[in-house]
Amino acid sequence: MKTFHSNLLFLGVAGFIFLGSSDRDSNVIASEIKAQAEIISETAGATKDSKSKKGGQVVESGAYHLELVTLKEDKGTHLDFYLQRGDSHATIPNAKVMAQIQMPDGTQKTLPFQYDTKGQHYTALLAGNKTGQYQVKVTADIKGEKVNGRFSFKQ
């Protein structure tokens, strides 16, 4: 994400330099570059909370923080899904959580998650040990509000 913001800043600066070559005042160009850099910095700062809290992949979806942690086991892959409010990272325990998983061979599986009150997260076991890339779409129904996150992992 930082690379994206850096590239965006570079393109913005290059654009202002190009515009500056058409007899624009250099002070105006400098102030426009500074304003653009501040906007990019604010956007980058807004994603600070999108860092992993549990060592998994994170998706910020609206007002929610979604995190998927995978762990390969003998019988399959253990999935831990953390569903939290984005602002306070408070756990949401009463959602209905399902995963649609595209297996490495292209087949699809639907997997329900169960809430683990002790661990304050949702868990599921994906049976099987196929090697390759897995595509995961997790859908959480929070009192009628649908929240989606897309993840991927390799086994």
PDB file of N, CA, C and O in Angstrom, residues 21-92:
ATOM      1  N   SER A  21       5.971  23.694 -16.569  1.00  0.00           N
ATOM      2  CA  SER A  21       6.746  24.091 -17.737  1.00  0.00           C
ATOM      3  C   SER A  21       5.942  24.988 -18.669  1.00  0.00           C
ATOM      4  O   SER A  21       6.489  25.557 -19.585  1.00  0.00           O
ATOM      5  N   SER A  22       4.676  25.173 -18.385  1.00  0.00           N
ATOM      6  CA  SER A  22       3.869  26.040 -19.241  1.00  0.00           C
ATOM      7  C   SER A  22       3.644  27.391 -18.566  1.00  0.00           C
ATOM      8  O   SER A  22       2.531  27.860 -18.403  1.00  0.00           O
ATOM      9  N   ASP A  23       4.765  28.022 -18.102  1.00  0.00           N
ATOM     10  CA  ASP A  23       4.791  29.383 -17.565  1.00  0.00           C
ATOM     11  C   ASP A  23       3.962  29.577 -16.301  1.00  0.00           C
ATOM     12  O   ASP A  23       3.473  30.669 -16.045  1.00  0.00           O
ATOM     13  N   ARG A  24       3.778  28.554 -15.462  1.00  0.00           N
ATOM     14  CA  ARG A  24       3.078  28.720 -14.190  1.00  0.00           C
ATOM     15  C   ARG A  24       4.081  29.176 -13.149  1.00  0.00           C
ATOM     16  O   ARG A  24       5.253  28.828 -13.184  1.00  0.00           O
ATOM     17  N   ASP A  25       3.628  29.931 -12.201  1.00  0.00           N
ATOM     18  CA  ASP A  25       4.476  30.427 -11.125  1.00  0.00           C
ATOM     19  C   ASP A  25       4.977  29.268 -10.278  1.00  0.00           C
ATOM     20  O   ASP A  25       4.221  28.405  -9.871  1.00  0.00           O
ATOM     21  N   SER A  26       6.267  29.214  -9.979  1.00  0.00           N
ATOM     22  CA  SER A  26       6.847  28.097  -9.236  1.00  0.00           C
ATOM     23  C   SER A  26       6.301  28.013  -7.810  1.00  0.00           C
ATOM     24  O   SER A  26       6.226  26.941  -7.232  1.00  0.00           O
ATOM     25  N   ASN A  27       5.902  29.145  -7.213  1.00  0.00           N
ATOM     26  CA  ASN A  27       5.314  29.112  -5.869  1.00  0.00           C
ATOM     27  C   ASN A  27       3.963  28.396  -5.881  1.00  0.00           C
ATOM     28  O   ASN A  27       3.628  27.673  -4.949  1.00  0.00           O
ATOM     29  N   VAL A  28       3.192  28.610  -6.925  1.00  0.00           N
ATOM     30  CA  VAL A  28       1.897  27.944  -7.047  1.00  0.00           C
ATOM     31  C   VAL A  28       2.110  26.439  -7.194  1.00  0.00           C
ATOM     32  O   VAL A  28       1.433  25.634  -6.558  1.00  0.00           O
ATOM     33  N   ILE A  29       3.081  26.068  -8.002  1.00  0.00           N
ATOM     34  CA  ILE A  29       3.385  24.647  -8.215  1.00  0.00           C
ATOM     35  C   ILE A  29       3.836  24.008  -6.909  1.00  0.00           C
ATOM     36  O   ILE A  29       3.370  22.930  -6.534  1.00  0.00           O
ATOM     37  N   ALA A  30       4.702  24.692  -6.175  1.00  0.00           N
ATOM     38  CA  ALA A  30       5.195  24.146  -4.908  1.00  0.00           C
ATOM     39  C   ALA A  30       4.050  23.952  -3.914  1.00  0.00           C
ATOM     40  O   ALA A  30       3.977  22.939  -3.216  1.00  0.00           O
ATOM     41  N   SER A  31       3.140  24.910  -3.840  1.00  0.00           N
ATOM     42  CA  SER A  31       2.025  24.777  -2.896  1.00  0.00           C
ATOM     43  C   SER A  31       1.071  23.656  -3.320  1.00  0.00           C
ATOM     44  O   SER A  31       0.520  22.951  -2.474  1.00  0.00           O
ATOM     45  N   GLU A  32       0.889  23.468  -4.622  1.00  0.00           N
ATOM     46  CA  GLU A  32       0.037  22.380  -5.105  1.00  0.00           C
ATOM     47  C   GLU A  32       0.671  21.023  -4.801  1.00  0.00           C
ATOM     48  O   GLU A  32      -0.018  20.081  -4.420  1.00  0.00           O
ATOM     49  N   ILE A  33       1.994  20.915  -4.956  1.00  0.00           N
ATOM     50  CA  ILE A  33       2.699  19.666  -4.640  1.00  0.00           C
ATOM     51  C   ILE A  33       2.568  19.369  -3.157  1.00  0.00           C
ATOM     52  O   ILE A  33       2.295  18.247  -2.758  1.00  0.00           O
ATOM     53  N   LYS A  34       2.736  20.392  -2.317  1.00  0.00           N
ATOM     54  CA  LYS A  34       2.619  20.192  -0.871  1.00  0.00           C
ATOM     55  C   LYS A  34       1.212  19.747  -0.503  1.00  0.00           C
ATOM     56  O   LYS A  34       1.031  18.841   0.317  1.00  0.00           O
ATOM     57  N   ALA A  35       0.188  20.366  -1.087  1.00  0.00           N
ATOM     58  CA  ALA A  35      -1.199  19.990  -0.795  1.00  0.00           C
ATOM     59  C   ALA A  35      -1.468  18.547  -1.212  1.00  0.00           C
ATOM     60  O   ALA A  35      -2.119  17.784  -0.486  1.00  0.00           O
ATOM     61  N   GLN A  36      -0.952  18.165  -2.370  1.00  0.00           N
ATOM     62  CA  GLN A  36      -1.133  16.787  -2.863  1.00  0.00           C
ATOM     63  C   GLN A  36      -0.435  15.791  -1.936  1.00  0.00           C
ATOM     64  O   GLN A  36      -0.973  14.743  -1.625  1.00  0.00           O
ATOM     65  N   ALA A  37       0.762  16.135  -1.480  1.00  0.00           N
ATOM     66  CA  ALA A  37       1.500  15.251  -0.573  1.00  0.00           C
ATOM     67  C   ALA A  37       0.771  15.099   0.755  1.00  0.00           C
ATOM     68  O   ALA A  37       0.738  14.024   1.344  1.00  0.00           O
ATOM     69  N   GLU A  38       0.148  16.176   1.262  1.00  0.00           N
ATOM     70  CA  GLU A  38      -0.613  16.099   2.510  1.00  0.00           C
ATOM     71  C   GLU A  38      -1.823  15.187   2.358  1.00  0.00           C
ATOM     72  O   GLU A  38      -2.134  14.411   3.254  1.00  0.00           O
ATOM     73  N   ILE A  39      -2.495  15.259   1.225  1.00  0.00           N
ATOM     74  CA  ILE A  39      -3.647  14.389   0.971  1.00  0.00           C
ATOM     75  C   ILE A  39      -3.212  12.936   0.963  1.00  0.00           C
ATOM     76  O   ILE A  39      -3.838  12.072   1.580  1.00  0.00           O
ATOM     77  N   ILE A  40      -2.102  12.650   0.302  1.00  0.00           N
ATOM     78  CA  ILE A  40      -1.592  11.278   0.238  1.00  0.00           C
ATOM     79  C   ILE A  40      -1.178  10.807   1.626  1.00  0.00           C
ATOM     80  O   ILE A  40      -1.468   9.690   2.021  1.00  0.00           O
ATOM     81  N   SER A  41      -0.542  11.661   2.420  1.00  0.00           N
ATOM     82  CA  SER A  41      -0.129  11.288   3.774  1.00  0.00           C
ATOM     83  C   SER A  41      -1.332  10.997   4.652  1.00  0.00           C
ATOM     84  O   SER A  41      -1.327  10.065   5.447  1.00  0.00           O
ATOM     85  N   GLU A  42      -2.386  11.811   4.532  1.00  0.00           N
ATOM     86  CA  GLU A  42      -3.602  11.565   5.303  1.00  0.00           C
ATOM     87  C   GLU A  42      -4.220  10.232   4.925  1.00  0.00           C
ATOM     88  O   GLU A  42      -4.666   9.473   5.776  1.00  0.00           O
ATOM     89  N   THR A  43      -4.239   9.914   3.641  1.00  0.00           N
ATOM     90  CA  THR A  43      -4.786   8.643   3.177  1.00  0.00           C
ATOM     91  C   THR A  43      -3.956   7.485   3.701  1.00  0.00           C
ATOM     92  O   THR A  43      -4.486   6.487   4.157  1.00  0.00           O
ATOM     93  N   ALA A  44      -2.645   7.621   3.678  1.00  0.00           N
ATOM     94  CA  ALA A  44      -1.775   6.560   4.193  1.00  0.00           C
ATOM     95  C   ALA A  44      -1.973   6.398   5.687  1.00  0.00           C
ATOM     96  O   ALA A  44      -1.991   5.290   6.206  1.00  0.00           O
ATOM     97  N   GLY A  45      -2.154   7.490   6.411  1.00  0.00           N
ATOM     98  CA  GLY A  45      -2.389   7.414   7.849  1.00  0.00           C
ATOM     99  C   GLY A  45      -3.703   6.754   8.177  1.00  0.00           C
ATOM    100  O   GLY A  45      -3.842   6.096   9.204  1.00  0.00           O
ATOM    101  N   ALA A  46      -4.694   6.873   7.310  1.00  0.00           N
ATOM    102  CA  ALA A  46      -5.998   6.275   7.549  1.00  0.00           C
ATOM    103  C   ALA A  46      -5.936   4.762   7.498  1.00  0.00           C
ATOM    104  O   ALA A  46      -6.811   4.095   8.013  1.00  0.00           O
ATOM    105  N   THR A  47      -4.885   4.207   6.887  1.00  0.00           N
ATOM    106  CA  THR A  47      -4.798   2.755   6.774  1.00  0.00           C
ATOM    107  C   THR A  47      -3.941   2.132   7.874  1.00  0.00           C
ATOM    108  O   THR A  47      -3.686   0.952   7.845  1.00  0.00           O
ATOM    109  N   LYS A  48      -3.508   2.926   8.861  1.00  0.00           N
ATOM    110  CA  LYS A  48      -2.690   2.378   9.930  1.00  0.00           C
ATOM    111  C   LYS A  48      -3.387   1.227  10.637  1.00  0.00           C
ATOM    112  O   LYS A  48      -2.773   0.263  11.015  1.00  0.00           O
ATOM    113  N   ASP A  49      -4.704   1.341  10.877  1.00  0.00           N
ATOM    114  CA  ASP A  49      -5.447   0.313  11.584  1.00  0.00           C
ATOM    115  C   ASP A  49      -5.662  -0.924  10.745  1.00  0.00           C
ATOM    116  O   ASP A  49      -6.195  -1.904  11.227  1.00  0.00           O
ATOM    117  N   SER A  50      -5.271  -0.890   9.481  1.00  0.00           N
ATOM    118  CA  SER A  50      -5.465  -2.063   8.637  1.00  0.00           C
ATOM    119  C   SER A  50      -4.312  -3.046   8.779  1.00  0.00           C
ATOM    120  O   SER A  50      -4.228  -4.003   8.047  1.00  0.00           O
ATOM    121  N   LYS A  51      -3.423  -2.821   9.752  1.00  0.00           N
ATOM    122  CA  LYS A  51      -2.344  -3.757  10.004  1.00  0.00           C
ATOM    123  C   LYS A  51      -2.884  -4.968  10.741  1.00  0.00           C
ATOM    124  O   LYS A  51      -3.834  -4.883  11.504  1.00  0.00           O
ATOM    125  N   SER A  52      -2.226  -6.062  10.539  1.00  0.00           N
ATOM    126  CA  SER A  52      -2.624  -7.316  11.163  1.00  0.00           C
ATOM    127  C   SER A  52      -2.464  -7.251  12.673  1.00  0.00           C
ATOM    128  O   SER A  52      -1.439  -6.844  13.182  1.00  0.00           O
ATOM    129  N   LYS A  53      -3.487  -7.653  13.393  1.00  0.00           N
ATOM    130  CA  LYS A  53      -3.435  -7.729  14.850  1.00  0.00           C
ATOM    131  C   LYS A  53      -3.112  -9.146  15.300  1.00  0.00           C
ATOM    132  O   LYS A  53      -2.629  -9.358  16.391  1.00  0.00           O
ATOM    133  N   LYS A  54      -3.412 -10.145  14.444  1.00  0.00           N
ATOM    134  CA  LYS A  54      -3.261 -11.557  14.811  1.00  0.00           C
ATOM    135  C   LYS A  54      -2.308 -12.318  13.891  1.00  0.00           C
ATOM    136  O   LYS A  54      -2.208 -13.521  13.974  1.00  0.00           O
ATOM    137  N   GLY A  55      -1.648 -11.615  12.967  1.00  0.00           N
ATOM    138  CA  GLY A  55      -0.697 -12.272  12.086  1.00  0.00           C
ATOM    139  C   GLY A  55      -1.292 -12.763  10.779  1.00  0.00           C
ATOM    140  O   GLY A  55      -0.665 -13.532  10.068  1.00  0.00           O
ATOM    141  N   GLY A  56      -2.491 -12.334  10.450  1.00  0.00           N
ATOM    142  CA  GLY A  56      -3.153 -12.790   9.230  1.00  0.00           C
ATOM    143  C   GLY A  56      -3.279 -11.703   8.184  1.00  0.00           C
ATOM    144  O   GLY A  56      -2.650 -10.651   8.267  1.00  0.00           O
ATOM    145  N   GLN A  57      -4.133 -11.983   7.205  1.00  0.00           N
ATOM    146  CA  GLN A  57      -4.427 -11.011   6.154  1.00  0.00           C
ATOM    147  C   GLN A  57      -5.579 -10.131   6.625  1.00  0.00           C
ATOM    148  O   GLN A  57      -6.535 -10.620   7.203  1.00  0.00           O
ATOM    149  N   VAL A  58      -5.495  -8.841   6.340  1.00  0.00           N
ATOM    150  CA  VAL A  58      -6.471  -7.879   6.829  1.00  0.00           C
ATOM    151  C   VAL A  58      -7.205  -7.221   5.669  1.00  0.00           C
ATOM    152  O   VAL A  58      -6.602  -6.875   4.653  1.00  0.00           O
ATOM    153  N   VAL A  59      -8.507  -7.052   5.849  1.00  0.00           N
ATOM    154  CA  VAL A  59      -9.329  -6.270   4.931  1.00  0.00           C
ATOM    155  C   VAL A  59     -10.151  -5.313   5.781  1.00  0.00           C
ATOM    156  O   VAL A  59     -10.785  -5.731   6.749  1.00  0.00           O
ATOM    157  N   GLU A  60     -10.096  -4.035   5.451  1.00  0.00           N
ATOM    158  CA  GLU A  60     -10.965  -3.057   6.090  1.00  0.00           C
ATOM    159  C   GLU A  60     -12.174  -2.908   5.178  1.00  0.00           C
ATOM    160  O   GLU A  60     -12.042  -2.535   4.025  1.00  0.00           O
ATOM    161  N   SER A  61     -13.353  -3.218   5.705  1.00  0.00           N
ATOM    162  CA  SER A  61     -14.574  -3.172   4.914  1.00  0.00           C
ATOM    163  C   SER A  61     -15.563  -2.244   5.607  1.00  0.00           C
ATOM    164  O   SER A  61     -16.209  -2.642   6.582  1.00  0.00           O
ATOM    165  N   GLY A  62     -15.657  -1.025   5.103  1.00  0.00           N
ATOM    166  CA  GLY A  62     -16.538  -0.054   5.732  1.00  0.00           C
ATOM    167  C   GLY A  62     -16.092   0.204   7.160  1.00  0.00           C
ATOM    168  O   GLY A  62     -14.952   0.547   7.418  1.00  0.00           O
ATOM    169  N   ALA A  63     -17.000  -0.021   8.103  1.00  0.00           N
ATOM    170  CA  ALA A  63     -16.711   0.220   9.522  1.00  0.00           C
ATOM    171  C   ALA A  63     -16.150  -1.007  10.221  1.00  0.00           C
ATOM    172  O   ALA A  63     -16.136  -1.074  11.443  1.00  0.00           O
ATOM    173  N   TYR A  64     -15.676  -1.996   9.455  1.00  0.00           N
ATOM    174  CA  TYR A  64     -15.259  -3.262  10.054  1.00  0.00           C
ATOM    175  C   TYR A  64     -13.818  -3.630   9.688  1.00  0.00           C
ATOM    176  O   TYR A  64     -13.338  -3.333   8.602  1.00  0.00           O
ATOM    177  N   HIS A  65     -13.168  -4.311  10.627  1.00  0.00           N
ATOM    178  CA  HIS A  65     -11.822  -4.848  10.464  1.00  0.00           C
ATOM    179  C   HIS A  65     -11.979  -6.361  10.355  1.00  0.00           C
ATOM    180  O   HIS A  65     -12.470  -7.009  11.281  1.00  0.00           O
ATOM    181  N   LEU A  66     -11.587  -6.940   9.225  1.00  0.00           N
ATOM    182  CA  LEU A  66     -11.675  -8.380   8.988  1.00  0.00           C
ATOM    183  C   LEU A  66     -10.259  -8.927   8.888  1.00  0.00           C
ATOM    184  O   LEU A  66      -9.423  -8.351   8.200  1.00  0.00           O
ATOM    185  N   GLU A  67     -10.012 -10.037   9.564  1.00  0.00           N
ATOM    186  CA  GLU A  67      -8.685 -10.636   9.514  1.00  0.00           C
ATOM    187  C   GLU A  67      -8.815 -12.147   9.441  1.00  0.00           C
ATOM    188  O   GLU A  67      -9.526 -12.764  10.231  1.00  0.00           O
ATOM    189  N   LEU A  68      -8.115 -12.751   8.479  1.00  0.00           N
ATOM    190  CA  LEU A  68      -8.119 -14.195   8.295  1.00  0.00           C
ATOM    191  C   LEU A  68      -6.724 -14.742   8.566  1.00  0.00           C
ATOM    192  O   LEU A  68      -5.743 -14.298   7.980  1.00  0.00           O
ATOM    193  N   VAL A  69      -6.665 -15.723   9.483  1.00  0.00           N
ATOM    194  CA  VAL A  69      -5.417 -16.394   9.826  1.00  0.00           C
ATOM    195  C   VAL A  69      -5.578 -17.859   9.448  1.00  0.00           C
ATOM    196  O   VAL A  69      -6.579 -18.491   9.807  1.00  0.00           O
ATOM    197  N   THR A  70      -4.628 -18.405   8.694  1.00  0.00           N
ATOM    198  CA  THR A  70      -4.689 -19.814   8.273  1.00  0.00           C
ATOM    199  C   THR A  70      -3.534 -20.586   8.894  1.00  0.00           C
ATOM    200  O   THR A  70      -2.437 -20.059   9.056  1.00  0.00           O
ATOM    201  N   LEU A  71      -3.818 -21.842   9.228  1.00  0.00           N
ATOM    202  CA  LEU A  71      -2.802 -22.709   9.804  1.00  0.00           C
ATOM    203  C   LEU A  71      -2.999 -24.118   9.256  1.00  0.00           C
ATOM    204  O   LEU A  71      -4.056 -24.721   9.428  1.00  0.00           O
ATOM    205  N   LYS A  72      -1.972 -24.609   8.574  1.00  0.00           N
ATOM    206  CA  LYS A  72      -2.038 -25.948   8.003  1.00  0.00           C
ATOM    207  C   LYS A  72      -1.963 -26.980   9.122  1.00  0.00           C
ATOM    208  O   LYS A  72      -1.121 -26.882  10.015  1.00  0.00           O
ATOM    209  N   GLU A  73      -2.870 -27.967   9.079  1.00  0.00           N
ATOM    210  CA  GLU A  73      -2.915 -29.058  10.047  1.00  0.00           C
ATOM    211  C   GLU A  73      -2.920 -30.382   9.299  1.00  0.00           C
ATOM    212  O   GLU A  73      -3.021 -30.404   8.070  1.00  0.00           O
ATOM    213  N   ASP A  74      -2.823 -31.492  10.023  1.00  0.00           N
ATOM    214  CA  ASP A  74      -2.816 -32.816   9.406  1.00  0.00           C
ATOM    215  C   ASP A  74      -4.077 -33.090   8.590  1.00  0.00           C
ATOM    216  O   ASP A  74      -4.015 -33.656   7.508  1.00  0.00           O
ATOM    217  N   LYS A  75      -5.235 -32.700   9.107  1.00  0.00           N
ATOM    218  CA  LYS A  75      -6.515 -33.010   8.465  1.00  0.00           C
ATOM    219  C   LYS A  75      -6.992 -31.938   7.497  1.00  0.00           C
ATOM    220  O   LYS A  75      -8.020 -32.095   6.860  1.00  0.00           O
ATOM    221  N   GLY A  76      -6.278 -30.827   7.422  1.00  0.00           N
ATOM    222  CA  GLY A  76      -6.701 -29.748   6.545  1.00  0.00           C
ATOM    223  C   GLY A  76      -6.091 -28.429   6.961  1.00  0.00           C
ATOM    224  O   GLY A  76      -4.991 -28.377   7.488  1.00  0.00           O
ATOM    225  N   THR A  77      -6.857 -27.364   6.756  1.00  0.00           N
ATOM    226  CA  THR A  77      -6.394 -26.023   7.097  1.00  0.00           C
ATOM    227  C   THR A  77      -7.341 -25.421   8.126  1.00  0.00           C
ATOM    228  O   THR A  77      -8.550 -25.350   7.897  1.00  0.00           O
ATOM    229  N   HIS A  78      -6.797 -25.003   9.243  1.00  0.00           N
ATOM    230  CA  HIS A  78      -7.573 -24.343  10.291  1.00  0.00           C
ATOM    231  C   HIS A  78      -7.678 -22.869   9.928  1.00  0.00           C
ATOM    232  O   HIS A  78      -6.672 -22.217   9.636  1.00  0.00           O
ATOM    233  N   LEU A  79      -8.889 -22.336   9.948  1.00  0.00           N
ATOM    234  CA  LEU A  79      -9.124 -20.933   9.621  1.00  0.00           C
ATOM    235  C   LEU A  79      -9.631 -20.203  10.856  1.00  0.00           C
ATOM    236  O   LEU A  79     -10.597 -20.636  11.486  1.00  0.00           O
ATOM    237  N   ASP A  80      -8.981 -19.111  11.210  1.00  0.00           N
ATOM    238  CA  ASP A  80      -9.442 -18.217  12.266  1.00  0.00           C
ATOM    239  C   ASP A  80      -9.835 -16.912  11.598  1.00  0.00           C
ATOM    240  O   ASP A  80      -9.053 -16.332  10.833  1.00  0.00           O
ATOM    241  N   PHE A  81     -11.045 -16.452  11.898  1.00  0.00           N
ATOM    242  CA  PHE A  81     -11.545 -15.217  11.297  1.00  0.00           C
ATOM    243  C   PHE A  81     -11.918 -14.250  12.409  1.00  0.00           C
ATOM    244  O   PHE A  81     -12.737 -14.561  13.275  1.00  0.00           O
ATOM    245  N   TYR A  82     -11.290 -13.089  12.378  1.00  0.00           N
ATOM    246  CA  TYR A  82     -11.545 -12.061  13.380  1.00  0.00           C
ATOM    247  C   TYR A  82     -12.426 -10.984  12.746  1.00  0.00           C
ATOM    248  O   TYR A  82     -12.057 -10.390  11.739  1.00  0.00           O
ATOM    249  N   LEU A  83     -13.577 -10.766  13.357  1.00  0.00           N
ATOM    250  CA  LEU A  83     -14.535  -9.761  12.894  1.00  0.00           C
ATOM    251  C   LEU A  83     -14.634  -8.713  13.990  1.00  0.00           C
ATOM    252  O   LEU A  83     -15.086  -9.008  15.099  1.00  0.00           O
ATOM    253  N   GLN A  84     -14.176  -7.501  13.663  1.00  0.00           N
ATOM    254  CA  GLN A  84     -14.108  -6.446  14.673  1.00  0.00           C
ATOM    255  C   GLN A  84     -14.599  -5.127  14.095  1.00  0.00           C
ATOM    256  O   GLN A  84     -14.582  -4.924  12.886  1.00  0.00           O
ATOM    257  N   ARG A  85     -15.000  -4.244  14.998  1.00  0.00           N
ATOM    258  CA  ARG A  85     -15.340  -2.884  14.583  1.00  0.00           C
ATOM    259  C   ARG A  85     -14.035  -2.186  14.198  1.00  0.00           C
ATOM    260  O   ARG A  85     -13.021  -2.339  14.872  1.00  0.00           O
ATOM    261  N   GLY A  86     -14.077  -1.446  13.118  1.00  0.00           N
ATOM    262  CA  GLY A  86     -12.861  -0.815  12.612  1.00  0.00           C
ATOM    263  C   GLY A  86     -12.288   0.245  13.510  1.00  0.00           C
ATOM    264  O   GLY A  86     -11.082   0.413  13.599  1.00  0.00           O
ATOM    265  N   ASP A  87     -13.136   0.978  14.231  1.00  0.00           N
ATOM    266  CA  ASP A  87     -12.642   2.079  15.058  1.00  0.00           C
ATOM    267  C   ASP A  87     -12.056   1.603  16.381  1.00  0.00           C
ATOM    268  O   ASP A  87     -10.984   2.018  16.786  1.00  0.00           O
ATOM    269  N   SER A  88     -12.712   0.685  17.050  1.00  0.00           N
ATOM    270  CA  SER A  88     -12.275   0.260  18.383  1.00  0.00           C
ATOM    271  C   SER A  88     -11.684  -1.146  18.416  1.00  0.00           C
ATOM    272  O   SER A  88     -11.147  -1.554  19.434  1.00  0.00           O
ATOM    273  N   HIS A  89     -11.804  -1.866  17.343  1.00  0.00           N
ATOM    274  CA  HIS A  89     -11.379  -3.268  17.245  1.00  0.00           C
ATOM    275  C   HIS A  89     -12.077  -4.145  18.286  1.00  0.00           C
ATOM    276  O   HIS A  89     -11.515  -5.126  18.757  1.00  0.00           O
ATOM    277  N   ALA A  90     -13.311  -3.768  18.632  1.00  0.00           N
ATOM    278  CA  ALA A  90     -14.123  -4.582  19.526  1.00  0.00           C
ATOM    279  C   ALA A  90     -14.674  -5.762  18.729  1.00  0.00           C
ATOM    280  O   ALA A  90     -15.131  -5.604  17.594  1.00  0.00           O
ATOM    281  N   THR A  91     -14.626  -6.934  19.314  1.00  0.00           N
ATOM    282  CA  THR A  91     -15.084  -8.159  18.657  1.00  0.00           C
ATOM    283  C   THR A  91     -16.596  -8.132  18.474  1.00  0.00           C
ATOM    284  O   THR A  91     -17.329  -7.667  19.342  1.00  0.00           O
ATOM    285  N   ILE A  92     -17.052  -8.658  17.345  1.00  0.00           N
ATOM    286  CA  ILE A  92     -18.482  -8.781  17.060  1.00  0.00           C
ATOM    287  C   ILE A  92     -18.825 -10.264  17.149  1.00  0.00           C
ATOM    288  O   ILE A  92     -18.509 -11.037  16.241  1.00  0.00           O
TER     289      ILE A  92
END
